[in-house]
Short mmCIF file of C-alpha atoms in Angstrom, two decimals:
data_model
loop_
_atom_site.label_atom_id
_atom_site.label_comp_id
_atom_site.label_asym_id
_atom_site.label_seq_id
_atom_site.Cartn_x
_atom_site.Cartn_y
_atom_site.Cartn_z
CA MET A 30 13.42 -20.14 20.00
CA LYS A 31 12.50 -17.31 22.35
CA ARG A 32 9.00 -15.97 22.33
CA VAL A 33 8.81 -11.90 21.40
CA VAL A 34 5.90 -10.07 22.40
CA ILE A 35 5.28 -6.11 21.24
CA THR A 36 6.47 -3.66 24.12
CA GLY A 37 5.51 0.00 22.01
CA ALA A 38 3.55 1.13 19.50
CA GLY A 39 3.59 4.55 17.41
CA THR A 40 2.17 5.94 14.79
CA ILE A 41 1.45 8.79 12.38
CA ASN A 42 -1.65 8.69 9.72
CA ALA A 43 -4.61 10.14 8.32
CA ILE A 44 -6.69 8.86 11.09
CA GLY A 45 -4.61 9.63 13.98
CA HIS A 46 -1.46 11.19 15.26
CA ASN A 47 -1.01 8.72 17.59
CA VAL A 48 -1.65 5.44 18.45
CA ALA A 49 -4.77 6.30 20.93
CA GLU A 50 -6.14 8.57 18.12
CA THR A 51 -6.03 5.56 15.53
CA LEU A 52 -7.47 2.94 17.71
CA GLU A 53 -10.01 5.65 18.38
CA SER A 54 -10.96 6.24 14.86
CA PHE A 55 -11.00 2.28 14.26
CA ARG A 56 -13.55 1.92 16.40
CA GLU A 57 -15.43 4.99 14.91
CA GLY A 58 -14.70 4.51 11.45
CA ARG A 59 -13.70 7.39 11.36
CA CYS A 60 -12.45 8.00 7.22
CA GLY A 61 -9.43 9.85 6.23
CA ILE A 62 -10.15 9.90 2.82
CA ALA A 63 -10.50 13.61 1.17
CA GLU A 64 -9.58 16.36 -1.94
CA LEU A 65 -5.72 16.10 -2.36
CA ASP A 66 -3.85 18.82 -0.96
CA VAL A 67 -0.62 19.10 -3.19
CA ARG A 68 1.10 21.64 -5.94
CA ASP A 69 -0.86 21.15 -9.25
CA SER A 70 -3.40 19.06 -8.05
CA GLU A 71 -5.44 20.13 -11.17
CA ARG A 72 -3.53 18.48 -13.63
CA LEU A 73 -4.12 15.02 -11.86
CA SER A 74 -7.12 12.67 -12.96
CA VAL A 75 -6.95 11.00 -9.29
CA THR A 76 -7.39 13.70 -6.93
CA ILE A 77 -8.68 12.03 -3.43
CA GLY A 78 -5.93 10.50 -0.86
CA ALA A 79 -5.84 9.73 2.86
CA GLN A 80 -3.24 12.56 3.84
CA VAL A 81 -1.23 13.23 7.21
CA LYS A 82 -3.88 16.38 8.13
CA ASN A 83 -2.51 19.80 10.50
CA PHE A 84 0.77 18.10 10.54
CA SER A 85 3.88 20.38 11.10
CA SER A 86 7.34 19.63 11.57
CA GLU A 87 7.67 22.95 14.03
CA GLY A 88 8.60 21.79 17.39
CA LEU A 89 9.27 18.10 16.68
CA PHE A 90 12.36 18.27 14.68
CA ASN A 91 15.25 21.29 15.01
CA ARG A 92 16.39 23.72 11.82
CA GLN A 93 19.08 21.45 11.14
CA GLN A 94 16.87 18.47 11.12
CA MET A 95 13.56 20.03 8.82
CA VAL A 96 16.33 20.26 6.35
CA LEU A 97 17.80 16.81 6.07
CA TYR A 98 14.36 15.02 6.97
CA ASP A 99 12.01 14.16 3.95
CA ARG A 100 8.43 13.64 5.46
CA PHE A 101 8.52 9.39 5.31
CA THR A 102 11.86 9.91 7.88
CA MET A 103 9.83 12.64 9.93
CA PHE A 104 7.18 10.42 9.85
CA ALA A 105 8.94 7.38 11.01
CA LEU A 106 10.34 9.15 13.54
CA ILE A 107 6.93 10.65 15.14
CA ALA A 108 6.09 6.87 15.66
CA ALA A 109 9.84 5.65 16.62
CA ARG A 110 9.49 8.24 19.72
CA GLU A 111 5.70 7.29 20.44
CA ALA A 112 6.91 3.18 20.51
CA ILE A 113 10.07 3.51 22.17
CA GLY A 114 8.85 5.88 25.11
CA GLN A 115 5.69 3.55 25.67
CA SER A 116 7.78 1.02 25.84
CA GLY A 117 10.34 2.41 28.64
CA LEU A 118 14.16 1.78 26.96
CA GLU A 119 16.35 3.25 26.86
CA PHE A 120 19.95 1.83 24.58
CA SER A 121 22.67 2.00 25.87
CA GLY A 122 25.85 -0.38 26.47
CA GLU A 123 25.12 -4.46 25.24
CA LEU A 124 21.41 -3.42 24.80
CA ALA A 125 22.55 -0.68 22.08
CA ALA A 126 24.63 -2.88 20.66
CA LYS A 127 22.36 -5.37 20.14
CA THR A 128 19.31 -3.81 18.95
CA GLY A 129 18.28 -2.49 16.02
CA ALA A 130 15.93 -0.90 13.17
CA VAL A 131 14.34 -2.45 10.25
CA LEU A 132 11.94 -0.59 8.88
CA GLY A 133 9.51 -1.04 5.53
CA ASN A 134 9.28 1.33 2.99
CA SER A 135 8.53 1.21 -0.76
CA GLY A 136 9.12 4.73 -2.98
CA GLY A 137 11.96 6.88 -0.77
CA GLY A 138 12.03 9.88 -0.28
CA MET A 139 9.28 10.79 -2.80
CA THR A 140 8.56 14.04 -1.97
CA THR A 141 12.64 15.51 -2.32
CA LEU A 142 12.29 13.79 -5.09
CA ASP A 143 9.45 15.62 -6.74
CA GLU A 144 10.38 19.39 -5.52
CA ASN A 145 14.30 18.45 -6.84
CA TYR A 146 12.91 16.87 -10.02
CA ARG A 147 10.92 20.45 -10.71
CA SER A 148 13.69 22.36 -9.50
CA VAL A 149 15.92 20.66 -12.51
CA TYR A 150 13.53 20.00 -15.32
CA GLU A 151 10.88 22.56 -15.25
CA ASP A 152 12.61 25.45 -13.38
CA GLY A 153 15.88 24.72 -15.70
CA LYS A 154 17.80 25.47 -12.37
CA ASN A 155 21.12 23.36 -12.46
CA ARG A 156 22.05 23.10 -9.12
CA VAL A 157 20.36 21.30 -5.97
CA HIS A 158 20.13 21.31 -2.62
CA PRO A 159 23.25 19.19 -0.74
CA PHE A 160 20.53 17.41 0.66
CA VAL A 161 19.01 15.62 -1.93
CA VAL A 162 20.76 12.21 -1.76
CA PRO A 163 20.60 12.01 1.88
CA LYS A 164 16.88 12.86 2.25
CA LEU A 165 15.30 10.42 -0.83
CA MET A 166 17.61 7.13 0.21
CA ASN A 167 15.09 4.51 1.46
CA ASN A 168 17.21 3.90 4.46
CA ALA A 169 16.96 7.40 5.47
CA ALA A 170 14.24 6.52 7.92
CA ALA A 171 15.54 3.80 9.61
CA SER A 172 19.27 5.20 9.96
CA HIS A 173 17.83 8.37 11.41
CA VAL A 174 15.61 6.35 13.98
CA SER A 175 18.63 4.46 14.63
CA MET A 176 20.95 7.46 15.41
CA GLU A 177 17.83 9.21 17.22
CA PHE A 178 17.90 6.14 19.55
CA ASN A 179 21.43 5.27 19.63
CA LEU A 180 20.57 1.58 17.69
CA LYS A 181 24.05 0.05 16.68
CA GLY A 182 22.61 -3.21 15.48
CA PRO A 183 20.90 -4.60 12.87
CA THR A 184 19.80 -1.69 11.21
CA PHE A 185 18.57 -1.72 7.32
CA THR A 186 15.33 -1.04 5.24
CA VAL A 187 13.34 -3.73 3.65
CA SER A 188 11.69 -2.74 -0.09
CA SER A 189 8.80 -4.84 -1.20
CA ALA A 190 6.02 -2.38 -2.35
CA CYS A 191 2.79 -2.99 -0.38
CA ALA A 192 4.26 -5.72 1.37
CA SER A 193 7.34 -3.84 2.78
CA SER A 194 6.23 -3.23 6.69
CA ASN A 195 5.23 -7.13 7.01
CA HIS A 196 8.69 -8.21 5.24
CA ALA A 197 10.53 -5.99 7.76
CA MET A 198 8.69 -6.76 10.81
CA SER A 199 8.98 -10.25 9.93
CA GLN A 200 12.82 -9.46 9.92
CA ALA A 201 12.92 -8.22 12.95
CA PHE A 202 10.42 -11.16 14.42
CA GLN A 203 13.29 -13.52 13.17
CA MET A 204 15.75 -11.57 15.21
CA VAL A 205 14.10 -11.83 18.63
CA ARG A 206 13.03 -15.20 18.44
CA THR A 207 16.41 -16.76 17.50
CA GLY A 208 18.02 -14.91 19.99
CA MET A 209 20.62 -12.39 17.94
CA SER A 210 19.23 -9.12 18.89
CA PRO A 211 16.86 -8.98 22.69
CA VAL A 212 14.86 -5.85 21.11
CA MET A 213 14.44 -4.80 17.52
CA ILE A 214 12.56 -1.29 16.06
CA THR A 215 10.75 -2.09 13.57
CA GLY A 216 7.74 -1.46 11.07
CA GLY A 217 7.42 1.27 8.15
CA SER A 218 6.61 4.89 6.93
CA GLU A 219 5.39 5.92 3.76
CA SER A 220 4.88 9.46 1.44
CA MET A 221 4.18 9.42 -1.78
CA LEU A 222 1.38 11.70 -2.17
CA CYS A 223 2.78 14.51 -4.05
CA PHE A 224 1.89 15.06 -7.86
CA GLY A 225 4.59 12.97 -9.37
CA GLY A 226 3.56 9.97 -7.22
CA VAL A 227 0.21 10.27 -7.17
CA LYS A 228 0.76 10.56 -11.49
CA ALA A 229 2.42 7.03 -11.01
CA TRP A 230 -0.41 5.40 -9.59
CA GLU A 231 -2.70 6.97 -12.08
CA GLY A 232 -0.89 5.39 -15.13
CA LEU A 233 -1.80 2.00 -13.81
CA ARG A 234 -5.48 2.70 -13.72
CA VAL A 235 -6.04 0.44 -10.61
CA MET A 236 -6.86 3.43 -8.26
CA SER A 237 -10.25 4.72 -7.27
CA LYS A 238 -11.25 8.42 -8.07
CA ASP A 239 -14.56 8.48 -5.73
CA GLY A 240 -13.15 6.22 -2.22
CA CYS A 241 -11.81 2.86 -1.02
CA ARG A 242 -14.88 0.33 -0.68
CA PRO A 243 -13.05 -2.94 -0.38
CA PHE A 244 -14.95 -6.47 -0.88
CA SER A 245 -17.79 -4.11 -1.49
CA ALA A 246 -19.36 -5.30 -5.19
CA ASN A 247 -18.84 -1.52 -6.24
CA ARG A 248 -15.18 -1.28 -5.48
CA ASN A 249 -13.64 0.55 -7.89
CA GLY A 250 -9.91 0.99 -6.88
CA MET A 251 -7.43 1.80 -4.11
CA VAL A 252 -6.40 5.02 -2.33
CA GLN A 253 -3.41 5.74 -1.30
CA GLY A 254 -2.40 6.96 2.47
CA GLU A 255 0.71 8.36 4.28
CA GLY A 256 2.07 8.12 7.55
CA ALA A 257 3.95 5.49 9.46
CA GLY A 258 4.00 2.78 12.55
CA VAL A 259 6.85 1.64 13.95
CA PHE A 260 6.79 -1.45 17.38
CA VAL A 261 8.98 -2.36 19.72
CA PHE A 262 9.53 -5.96 19.42
CA GLU A 263 11.45 -7.44 22.66
CA GLU A 264 11.82 -10.89 23.70
CA LEU A 265 9.40 -11.72 26.35
CA GLU A 266 12.07 -12.23 29.64
CA HIS A 267 13.70 -9.37 28.80
CA ALA A 268 10.59 -7.82 29.08
CA GLN A 269 8.63 -9.30 32.19
CA LYS A 270 12.01 -8.76 33.69
CA ARG A 271 11.31 -4.98 33.64
CA GLY A 272 8.24 -4.93 34.41
CA ALA A 273 7.40 -3.97 31.13
CA GLU A 274 3.71 -3.96 29.46
CA ILE A 275 3.18 -6.09 27.00
CA LEU A 276 0.27 -4.75 23.78
CA ALA A 277 0.52 -8.91 22.35
CA GLU A 278 2.69 -12.10 21.18
CA VAL A 279 4.36 -12.17 18.11
CA ILE A 280 3.78 -15.89 17.46
CA GLY A 281 4.46 -16.35 13.54
CA PHE A 282 5.24 -15.48 9.98
CA ALA A 283 5.43 -16.45 6.81
CA MET A 284 6.45 -14.98 3.51
CA THR A 285 5.88 -16.66 -0.36
CA SER A 286 6.54 -15.63 -4.27
CA ASP A 287 3.78 -15.65 -6.21
CA ALA A 288 6.66 -16.19 -9.25
CA SER A 289 3.94 -15.37 -11.88
CA ASP A 290 3.08 -11.82 -12.41
CA ILE A 291 4.64 -8.30 -11.72
CA VAL A 292 0.76 -6.85 -10.58
CA MET A 293 -1.67 -9.29 -10.86
CA PRO A 294 -2.49 -11.37 -7.22
CA SER A 295 -2.10 -15.12 -7.32
CA LYS A 296 -4.53 -16.88 -4.79
CA GLN A 297 -1.79 -19.80 -4.56
CA GLY A 298 0.79 -17.38 -3.30
CA ALA A 299 -1.33 -15.73 -0.61
CA ALA A 300 -3.13 -18.87 0.54
CA ARG A 301 0.59 -20.49 0.89
CA ALA A 302 1.43 -17.25 3.44
CA ILE A 303 -1.29 -17.59 5.36
CA SER A 304 -1.65 -21.19 5.68
CA GLY A 305 2.63 -20.76 6.35
CA ALA A 306 2.11 -18.23 9.13
CA ILE A 307 -0.48 -20.38 10.86
CA GLN A 308 1.74 -23.32 10.56
CA ASP A 309 5.25 -21.35 11.59
CA ALA A 310 2.57 -19.80 15.00
CA ARG A 311 2.28 -23.62 15.48
CA LEU A 312 -1.98 -23.19 15.56
CA ASN A 313 -5.17 -24.93 13.91
CA PRO A 314 -6.95 -22.76 11.35
CA SER A 315 -9.72 -22.74 13.65
CA ASP A 316 -7.44 -20.66 16.33
CA VAL A 317 -7.38 -17.41 14.15
CA GLY A 318 -10.32 -15.00 15.03
CA TYR A 319 -9.68 -12.17 12.56
CA ILE A 320 -7.40 -11.27 9.96
CA ASN A 321 -6.56 -7.51 9.08
CA ALA A 322 -6.92 -7.77 4.81
CA HIS A 323 -4.70 -6.71 2.98
CA GLY A 324 -8.27 -5.29 1.55
CA THR A 325 -6.78 -2.88 -1.33
CA GLY A 326 -10.21 -1.96 -3.04
CA THR A 327 -9.14 -3.05 -6.17
CA ALA A 328 -11.31 -5.35 -8.42
CA ALA A 329 -8.78 -7.90 -8.31
CA ASN A 330 -7.22 -7.81 -4.61
CA ASP A 331 -10.22 -8.57 -3.45
CA LYS A 332 -11.72 -11.21 -5.13
CA THR A 333 -8.59 -13.09 -4.68
CA GLU A 334 -7.29 -12.13 -1.20
CA SER A 335 -11.07 -13.75 -0.12
CA ALA A 336 -10.36 -16.81 -2.49
CA ALA A 337 -7.19 -17.53 -0.67
CA VAL A 338 -8.71 -17.19 2.24
CA ALA A 339 -11.58 -19.70 1.59
CA ASP A 340 -8.54 -21.66 0.73
CA ALA A 341 -6.59 -21.82 3.49
CA PHE A 342 -9.21 -21.72 6.10
CA GLY A 343 -12.12 -24.09 4.48
CA ARG A 344 -14.79 -23.73 6.49
CA HIS A 345 -13.56 -21.43 9.73
CA ALA A 346 -13.46 -18.90 6.70
CA ASP A 347 -16.85 -18.82 7.00
CA THR A 348 -16.61 -17.80 11.03
CA LEU A 349 -13.49 -15.49 11.39
CA MET A 350 -13.78 -12.02 10.86
CA ILE A 351 -11.48 -10.00 7.95
CA SER A 352 -11.55 -6.42 7.67
CA SER A 353 -9.21 -4.07 5.67
CA THR A 354 -8.73 -0.91 7.65
CA LYS A 355 -7.60 0.62 4.10
CA SER A 356 -11.06 2.10 3.88
CA MET A 357 -10.25 4.30 6.43
CA HIS A 358 -6.53 5.59 6.35
CA GLY A 359 -5.75 4.51 2.80
CA HIS A 360 -2.80 1.91 1.01
CA LEU A 361 0.13 3.02 2.71
CA ILE A 362 2.01 1.42 0.27
CA GLY A 363 5.53 0.14 1.74
CA GLY A 364 3.79 1.60 5.52
CA THR A 365 0.48 -0.19 5.21
CA GLY A 366 0.93 -3.67 7.23
CA ALA A 367 2.59 -1.31 10.10
CA VAL A 368 -0.33 0.48 10.45
CA GLU A 369 -2.71 -2.22 9.89
CA LEU A 370 -0.63 -4.29 12.41
CA LEU A 371 -2.54 -1.92 15.28
CA ALA A 372 -5.76 -3.27 14.28
CA CYS A 373 -4.69 -6.75 15.14
CA ILE A 374 -3.50 -5.28 18.36
CA MET A 375 -6.41 -3.82 19.10
CA ALA A 376 -8.16 -7.37 18.20
CA VAL A 377 -6.25 -9.09 20.28
CA ARG A 378 -6.21 -7.63 23.48
CA ASP A 379 -9.10 -4.59 23.45
CA GLY A 380 -11.62 -7.43 21.46
CA ILE A 381 -12.41 -4.75 19.51
CA ILE A 382 -12.65 -5.22 15.60
CA ALA A 383 -11.74 -2.51 13.11
CA PRO A 384 -14.44 -2.08 10.71
CA THR A 385 -14.30 -2.13 6.74
CA ILE A 386 -15.76 1.17 6.41
CA SER A 387 -17.93 2.45 3.10
CA TYR A 388 -19.09 -0.86 2.47
CA GLU A 389 -22.45 -0.71 0.47
CA GLU A 390 -22.79 -3.96 -1.51
CA PRO A 391 -22.18 -7.65 -1.01
CA ASP A 392 -20.09 -9.24 -3.73
CA PRO A 393 -20.36 -12.73 -4.22
CA GLU A 394 -16.94 -13.40 -4.84
CA CYS A 395 -15.70 -11.53 -1.52
CA ALA A 396 -18.44 -13.66 0.87
CA LEU A 397 -16.82 -13.43 4.10
CA ASP A 398 -17.63 -11.73 7.14
CA VAL A 399 -15.67 -8.06 6.60
CA VAL A 400 -16.71 -6.77 9.59
CA PRO A 401 -18.77 -3.74 7.18
CA ASN A 402 -19.25 -0.58 8.28
CA GLU A 403 -19.58 -0.86 12.35
CA ALA A 404 -16.09 -1.84 14.93
CA ARG A 405 -17.46 -5.03 16.45
CA GLU A 406 -16.95 -6.06 20.12
CA ALA A 407 -15.43 -9.69 20.08
CA LYS A 408 -12.88 -11.97 21.92
CA VAL A 409 -9.85 -12.87 19.47
CA GLU A 410 -7.18 -15.39 20.64
CA VAL A 411 -5.19 -14.96 17.69
CA ALA A 412 -5.07 -12.41 14.48
CA LEU A 413 -3.23 -12.41 11.30
CA SER A 414 -1.80 -9.62 8.83
CA ASN A 415 -1.84 -9.74 5.50
CA ALA A 416 0.41 -8.21 2.83
CA PHE A 417 0.57 -9.14 -0.82
CA ALA A 418 2.36 -7.00 -3.25
CA PHE A 419 3.32 -5.89 -6.63
CA GLY A 420 5.81 -8.19 -7.48
CA GLY A 421 3.98 -11.49 -6.67
CA LEU A 422 5.13 -10.99 -3.00
CA ASN A 423 3.34 -12.45 0.34
CA ALA A 424 3.86 -11.70 4.03
CA VAL A 425 1.40 -12.60 6.96
CA LEU A 426 2.43 -11.89 10.39
CA ALA A 427 0.45 -13.55 13.32
CA LEU A 428 -0.31 -11.82 16.73
CA ARG A 429 -1.61 -13.78 20.28
CA ARG A 430 -3.07 -12.13 23.29
CA PHE A 431 -0.97 -11.91 25.27
CA ALA A 432 -2.57 -12.78 29.01
CA MET B 28 -0.91 17.26 -30.01
CA THR B 29 2.02 15.60 -31.31
CA LYS B 30 2.18 15.60 -35.10
CA SER B 31 0.93 12.33 -36.28
CA ALA B 32 -1.81 12.62 -33.84
CA LEU B 33 -2.72 15.98 -35.53
CA LYS B 34 -2.45 14.09 -39.37
CA VAL B 35 -4.53 11.40 -37.92
CA ALA B 36 -6.96 13.55 -36.66
CA GLN B 37 -7.17 16.40 -39.58
CA GLY B 38 -6.06 14.71 -42.63
CA ASP B 39 -8.60 13.28 -45.28
CA GLY B 40 -9.25 9.62 -44.66
CA VAL B 41 -9.82 10.07 -40.79
CA MET B 42 -11.47 6.80 -39.65
CA THR B 43 -9.45 4.70 -42.05
CA ASP B 44 -6.05 5.96 -40.44
CA ILE B 45 -7.51 5.64 -36.80
CA LYS B 46 -8.88 2.02 -38.04
CA ASP B 47 -5.08 1.60 -39.13
CA LYS B 48 -3.20 3.16 -36.47
CA VAL B 49 -5.53 1.23 -33.54
CA ILE B 50 -4.20 -2.09 -35.06
CA ALA B 51 -0.61 -1.07 -35.51
CA ILE B 52 -0.66 -0.12 -31.77
CA ILE B 53 -2.57 -3.40 -30.94
CA ALA B 54 -0.67 -5.68 -33.26
CA GLU B 55 2.73 -4.06 -31.95
CA GLN B 56 1.53 -4.87 -27.94
CA ALA B 57 0.53 -8.62 -29.08
CA VAL B 58 3.80 -9.23 -31.49
CA LEU B 59 1.81 -10.11 -34.25
CA GLU B 60 1.48 -8.34 -37.95
CA PRO B 61 -1.27 -5.85 -38.23
CA ALA B 62 -2.18 -8.70 -41.26
CA ASP B 63 -3.02 -10.51 -38.48
CA VAL B 64 -5.26 -8.47 -36.31
CA SER B 65 -9.36 -9.04 -37.28
CA MET B 66 -11.88 -6.86 -36.52
CA ASP B 67 -13.61 -9.51 -34.85
CA ASN B 68 -11.04 -10.31 -31.93
CA THR B 69 -10.88 -10.36 -28.75
CA LEU B 70 -7.73 -8.93 -27.06
CA GLU B 71 -7.86 -12.41 -25.72
CA ASP B 72 -7.65 -13.76 -28.77
CA VAL B 73 -4.51 -12.00 -29.19
CA GLY B 74 -2.66 -12.45 -26.19
CA ILE B 75 -3.10 -9.47 -24.35
CA ASP B 76 -3.19 -9.41 -21.12
CA SER B 77 -4.49 -6.80 -18.60
CA LEU B 78 -0.78 -4.79 -18.24
CA GLY B 79 -1.06 -4.63 -21.74
CA LEU B 80 -4.11 -3.07 -22.09
CA VAL B 81 -3.23 -0.71 -19.73
CA GLU B 82 -0.08 -0.06 -22.23
CA CYS B 83 -2.75 0.17 -25.36
CA ILE B 84 -4.86 2.59 -24.20
CA PHE B 85 -1.98 4.97 -23.12
CA ALA B 86 -0.52 4.49 -26.42
CA ILE B 87 -3.70 4.80 -27.76
CA GLU B 88 -4.21 8.25 -25.45
CA GLU B 89 -0.52 9.06 -26.82
CA ALA B 90 -1.00 8.43 -30.36
CA PHE B 91 -4.46 10.63 -30.76
CA ASP B 92 -4.05 13.17 -28.06
CA ILE B 93 -6.96 12.13 -25.72
CA GLN B 94 -8.20 11.04 -22.78
CA VAL B 95 -9.41 7.20 -22.27
CA PRO B 96 -11.97 6.39 -19.40
CA PHE B 97 -10.76 3.49 -18.20
CA ASN B 98 -10.40 2.04 -14.77
CA ALA B 99 -9.29 -0.96 -14.51
CA ASN B 100 -11.41 -2.29 -11.83
CA GLU B 101 -13.93 -2.18 -13.90
CA PRO B 102 -13.17 -2.29 -17.30
CA ASN B 103 -17.28 -3.06 -18.60
CA GLN B 104 -18.37 0.16 -16.45
CA SER B 105 -16.47 2.73 -18.56
CA ASP B 106 -18.26 3.61 -22.41
CA PHE B 107 -14.84 2.52 -23.82
CA ASP B 108 -16.13 -1.13 -24.60
CA ILE B 109 -12.96 -3.14 -25.51
CA SER B 110 -14.67 -6.61 -25.83
CA THR B 111 -13.37 -6.09 -29.25
CA ILE B 112 -11.12 -5.23 -32.00
CA ALA B 113 -13.37 -3.07 -33.78
CA SER B 114 -15.32 -1.64 -30.46
CA ILE B 115 -11.94 -0.71 -29.41
CA ILE B 116 -11.90 1.19 -32.84
CA ALA B 117 -14.95 2.62 -32.98
CA GLY B 118 -14.30 4.27 -29.02
CA VAL B 119 -11.48 5.86 -30.30
CA GLU B 120 -13.21 7.40 -32.91
CA LYS B 121 -15.46 8.10 -30.66
CA LEU B 122 -13.53 10.16 -28.38
CA VAL B 123 -10.96 12.13 -30.84
CA ALA B 124 -14.58 13.17 -32.97
CA GLU B 125 -15.96 14.73 -28.97
CA GLN B 126 -12.55 15.44 -27.93
CA HIS B 127 -11.03 17.23 -30.81
CA ALA B 128 -14.19 19.23 -32.51
#
């Protein structure tokens, strides 16, 4: 088995247009949630979200690219450019042939769908732009990343709702660990903050109208975000040989299915994924210092996740830190695990724990150290990143400080 | 407003119509005969889970052309009391009266 390290990271999300800005926002506890700026928002009952503001594709993409890329593809490319740029890798020959991009995504090109449904249903047009299908397909982001960087190895999209990115990164980790690929580009992106995207979520009645307050007794639902996170996963010797800067080591993962309910989470399924990741990384539970929670801010998730952590860690659950950065960047659905992995890197590399902001009232059903409201300095060797999706699909990754 | 909702809201015996319609919606969701749904039943009694509840509320909103204030994260905090079939019917009657006044 090969050791796998992270040699590049990139992101764009509501609290930062790159990694440095995002980590600064984590440290400062900045909230990216605001009134939604989307067409027909007066017909929405949920009018808040964590949108990527002040974003312009001008200067980042040429005219041909702008008409070919949905917003979720643009986000993925922006994050991939930052990550691959940081890694210093260039892809040609054998390396290009073996390196691929495995990215998470749930909704595909929702903005493209929304605009074109309007065009044919609302405006009654009988003709749509020829690029509708290549823009909206879920694999568009992974494909365009592969084209821009000449990645000719295993490239595909993983779609498991809110666990998409964690499942994608688990796949990439496996590929590098087993020696199949020396390098993999992985992470995920999402952009469904358009009228139809928000309207669909409204229907389930799990969205908050006033804010994301994970683990807080007065939490009342999730708030959607958008953006991307992309990483370079590289085999350790390959990275060391070229003197690459190593951000953290990926040491384990686990995936489970609840096999019970399409929307309600299961404590057992989540606990099995957490314990599985600890076992896969050959750790003791007490080695884990920080967990980036799934922490959606719904009544059901946060109490179930807290119970799962208590089950998986026993008494150590009272010692470890667990925070939900969704309180800042919102829930990026298929891209969320990727952005949240940045908080795990910050914990093990910089010794700074991102807070759960907007925390107002303790909930006896979430009686863990949720790092309320302010970032904290703490030496952490191992961090876990939880993702528990609708459909009962769970994926947990383990990172270790690379010294 | 849909034709059926209009009839329900404006016709004679409005309250009876609302009661029968709400029971019909709940019975359909529970896969029961309307006669087997009694006023003091809870949703749990008739086997309706959280997802079934959200479907019922959607059906009620469509049938009566009303907005039901309900957030699955705080089911007990809204004015719309879902503790029994009777309380749901009372809640719908109130909303129809307010929103079609």
